Amino acid sequence: MGATKSAARAVRRVWQQVAEGVYRIDRAHVNCYLVVTPDGMTLVDAGLPDSFSGLRVVLASFGAKPSDIDAVVLTHGHFDHVGMSSRLTHEHHVPHFVHDEDRKLARHPYRYDHEAPRAGYLLRYPKAIPVIAGMATAGALSVRGIEAAGALHPDQPMDVPGRLVPVWSPGHTYGHCGFTLPGSGILFAGDALVTLDPYTGETGPRIVAKAATADSERALASLDALEATGARTVLPGHGEPWQQGIALAVSAARAVGAE
């Protein structure tokens, strides 16, 4: 009985309610977010394959199941953001949306441009080794691509529960978009601004290292668009939520620069 309770607690720790109707699912330092509204549910990003257990538990907490999700909106198409996508599509028939510039990447989530070799980062930043190893254990090496619709246009509310508004923020990938949740002060920043960089292990607001970023100069420039949202709460693709406002987060990220 004790072992069963410990296992249940371990599962519960992978998700938390971060705002009214917004649930964070965290697996191996990769976040995705379930938005629950009276009109239905939208999942922002699809994490890693092993994120599915946390998603299923949070859904069950209010009597829902994966097939009840109305849509998945992707900030970008990297493997650690489409990990559950194939399962959600083929087993549960949940439609996916991503910016046109990242549709090809979502189909082939390991074929992405980056400015610097990844291997060197693990030598320079040993704190990143357990982060990357944890991601691999959670299925990061076995992600299948997804065919996502490109019906996602910056600054135009989407026809999904929550009426999320895409924030054009390329640089990490060529089609990266964050999302605001109208009326909430929340910005889903994806990997345009994180509070943990998986490739350095460093924490605090920053852009992702050149090991996984296509164009770091453009990524730094995209911080302007994030700041313009005026968000009070920033929910990143990696790391803990930031509650001190987007302006302070952007200032900190600019101070760090591109690593």
XYZ file of C-alpha atoms in Angstrom:
259
model
C 0.000 0.000 0.000
C 2.837 2.396 0.883
C 4.522 1.782 -2.477
C 1.242 2.429 -4.282
C 0.768 5.760 -2.510
C 4.358 6.773 -3.294
C 3.828 5.989 -6.962
C 0.634 8.038 -7.016
C 2.413 11.001 -5.428
C 5.205 10.706 -8.031
C 2.635 10.932 -10.835
C 0.874 13.926 -9.258
C 4.105 15.874 -9.068
C 4.355 16.018 -12.865
C 1.389 18.402 -13.085
C 0.150 21.446 -11.239
C -2.513 24.108 -11.646
C -0.699 27.356 -12.466
C -3.737 29.604 -13.011
C -7.489 29.303 -13.181
C -8.186 26.696 -15.853
C -4.488 26.271 -16.757
C -2.544 23.125 -15.870
C 1.178 22.585 -16.327
C 2.413 19.081 -17.196
C 6.154 18.773 -16.518
C 8.120 15.710 -17.569
C 11.926 15.694 -17.678
C 12.153 19.508 -17.654
C 9.769 19.816 -20.616
C 6.470 21.638 -20.115
C 3.141 21.547 -21.860
C -0.058 23.246 -20.685
C -3.699 22.215 -20.688
C -6.176 25.096 -20.978
C -9.632 24.182 -19.699
C -12.588 26.452 -20.509
C -16.387 26.074 -20.452
C -16.150 25.565 -24.228
C -13.580 22.786 -24.137
C -9.867 22.122 -23.803
C -6.729 23.140 -25.690
C -3.270 21.665 -25.115
C -0.343 24.033 -25.675
C 2.547 21.872 -26.923
C 2.736 18.109 -26.601
C 5.857 17.520 -24.525
C 7.668 14.187 -24.599
C 6.128 10.725 -25.113
C 6.197 10.057 -21.358
C 4.305 13.297 -20.699
C 1.186 11.307 -21.547
C 0.864 9.815 -18.056
C 0.732 13.269 -16.467
C -1.752 14.473 -19.066
C -4.000 11.509 -18.450
C -3.926 12.049 -14.673
C -4.794 15.747 -14.833
C -7.618 15.008 -17.276
C -8.974 12.284 -15.014
C -8.988 14.729 -12.093
C -11.995 16.432 -13.660
C -13.521 13.413 -15.378
C -12.041 13.860 -18.851
C -9.935 11.726 -21.180
C -7.419 12.503 -23.963
C -10.049 12.292 -26.701
C -11.906 15.162 -24.992
C -9.100 17.580 -25.905
C -10.328 19.792 -28.741
C -6.989 20.940 -30.156
C -3.231 20.978 -29.713
C -1.482 24.226 -30.607
C 2.268 23.936 -31.065
C 4.692 26.750 -30.323
C 7.119 24.995 -32.666
C 7.946 21.595 -34.113
C 10.959 20.351 -32.141
C 10.895 16.740 -30.923
C 10.405 17.746 -27.286
C 7.220 19.650 -28.130
C 5.505 17.039 -30.323
C 6.246 13.967 -28.209
C 2.606 13.043 -27.547
C 1.320 14.318 -30.878
C 1.325 11.061 -32.811
C -0.540 9.280 -30.027
C -3.037 12.092 -29.581
C -3.685 12.160 -33.323
C -3.900 8.480 -34.154
C -5.454 7.115 -30.971
C -7.557 10.097 -29.879
C -8.131 12.090 -33.099
C -7.031 15.448 -31.663
C -6.209 18.040 -34.382
C -2.888 19.898 -34.250
C -1.961 23.408 -35.355
C 1.418 25.061 -35.937
C 2.706 28.009 -37.953
C 3.276 27.215 -41.631
C 7.024 27.804 -41.250
C 7.223 24.887 -38.796
C 4.938 22.367 -40.482
C 7.876 20.565 -42.089
C 9.728 20.516 -38.783
C 6.688 19.048 -37.012
C 6.729 16.234 -39.584
C 10.485 15.669 -39.046
C 11.140 16.950 -35.506
C 14.830 16.004 -35.388
C 15.760 17.824 -38.596
C 16.261 21.326 -37.286
C 18.797 24.062 -37.814
C 21.017 25.096 -34.922
C 23.944 27.483 -34.786
C 26.413 25.418 -32.748
C 27.266 21.716 -32.324
C 25.372 20.142 -29.452
C 28.120 17.820 -28.161
C 30.377 20.668 -27.105
C 27.732 22.039 -24.795
C 27.726 18.971 -22.602
C 31.458 19.376 -22.091
C 31.201 23.084 -21.345
C 28.028 22.827 -19.258
C 28.040 19.582 -17.247
C 24.894 20.728 -15.405
C 23.028 19.993 -18.631
C 23.963 16.301 -18.671
C 21.245 15.122 -16.234
C 18.682 17.313 -18.014
C 19.438 15.811 -21.419
C 19.649 12.308 -19.928
C 16.254 12.766 -18.295
C 14.724 13.862 -21.570
C 16.142 10.777 -23.287
C 14.677 8.532 -20.576
C 11.286 10.176 -21.110
C 11.241 9.231 -24.786
C 13.073 12.109 -26.467
C 14.897 9.722 -28.819
C 11.777 8.022 -30.173
C 9.423 10.833 -31.181
C 7.319 10.436 -34.304
C 6.460 13.442 -36.429
C 2.994 14.864 -36.907
C 1.019 16.404 -39.751
C -0.215 19.671 -38.241
C -2.474 22.206 -39.923
C -0.930 25.590 -40.660
C -4.072 27.520 -39.689
C -2.226 29.646 -37.176
C -1.796 33.362 -37.854
C 0.010 35.842 -35.603
C -2.213 38.258 -33.660
C -5.412 36.520 -34.797
C -7.408 34.641 -32.125
C -7.614 30.952 -32.907
C -10.875 29.061 -33.155
C -9.951 26.810 -30.251
C -11.084 26.788 -26.597
C -9.488 29.777 -24.900
C -9.264 31.745 -28.164
C -5.463 31.720 -27.885
C -3.649 34.465 -29.793
C -0.360 33.551 -31.526
C 2.631 35.809 -30.863
C 5.085 35.687 -33.753
C 8.483 34.990 -32.179
C 10.837 33.266 -34.650
C 14.487 32.565 -34.000
C 14.500 29.412 -31.921
C 12.825 27.925 -34.995
C 11.753 29.717 -38.154
C 8.051 29.436 -37.330
C 8.023 29.772 -33.561
C 4.950 31.393 -31.998
C 4.077 32.007 -28.375
C 0.429 32.319 -27.316
C -1.472 34.659 -25.059
C -4.627 33.618 -23.245
C -6.948 36.641 -23.534
C -8.077 38.192 -20.279
C -5.634 36.189 -18.140
C -2.296 38.022 -18.360
C -0.704 34.694 -19.347
C 1.886 34.179 -22.077
C 2.778 30.669 -23.186
C 6.325 31.476 -24.312
C 7.346 28.098 -25.701
C 11.091 28.165 -26.263
C 11.238 31.820 -27.268
C 11.956 32.511 -23.588
C 12.697 29.797 -21.037
C 13.661 29.697 -17.374
C 15.812 26.586 -17.815
C 18.079 26.008 -20.783
C 18.334 22.235 -21.344
C 21.657 22.659 -23.161
C 23.442 24.598 -20.417
C 21.475 23.669 -17.307
C 21.351 27.363 -16.425
C 18.198 28.812 -14.886
C 16.524 32.204 -15.066
C 14.929 33.917 -18.097
C 16.927 33.435 -21.304
C 16.721 32.267 -24.876
C 17.738 28.683 -25.612
C 21.415 28.117 -26.425
C 22.727 28.086 -29.967
C 22.914 24.280 -29.722
C 19.167 24.182 -30.417
C 18.399 27.647 -31.830
C 18.281 28.357 -35.557
C 18.997 32.095 -35.374
C 19.903 33.524 -31.964
C 20.046 37.127 -33.207
C 16.490 36.804 -34.439
C 15.482 35.043 -31.210
C 16.774 37.997 -29.183
C 14.911 40.408 -31.471
C 11.689 38.422 -30.946
C 11.804 39.258 -27.254
C 10.309 42.618 -28.276
C 7.106 40.867 -29.381
C 6.904 38.927 -26.140
C 7.412 42.079 -24.094
C 4.683 43.861 -26.046
C 2.125 41.385 -24.687
C 2.452 42.938 -21.229
C 1.958 39.480 -19.712
C 2.076 39.132 -15.947
C 2.763 35.393 -15.986
C 5.169 33.682 -18.396
C 4.788 29.928 -18.874
C 7.914 28.633 -20.648
C 8.622 25.446 -22.555
C 11.388 24.595 -20.082
C 11.713 25.636 -16.463
C 9.480 27.078 -13.782
C 6.684 29.606 -14.415
C 7.751 33.253 -14.156
C 5.372 35.409 -12.127
C 7.245 38.741 -12.155
C 6.039 40.054 -15.487
C 7.305 39.744 -19.035
C 9.258 43.032 -18.990
C 11.565 41.836 -16.212
C 11.932 38.430 -17.866
C 12.897 39.977 -21.184
C 15.386 42.312 -19.503
C 17.036 39.337 -17.800
C 17.139 37.346 -21.059
C 18.733 40.212 -22.937
C 21.371 40.514 -20.215
C 22.277 36.832 -20.660
C 22.297 37.062 -24.447
C 23.064 34.092 -26.714
C 25.133 31.280 -25.234
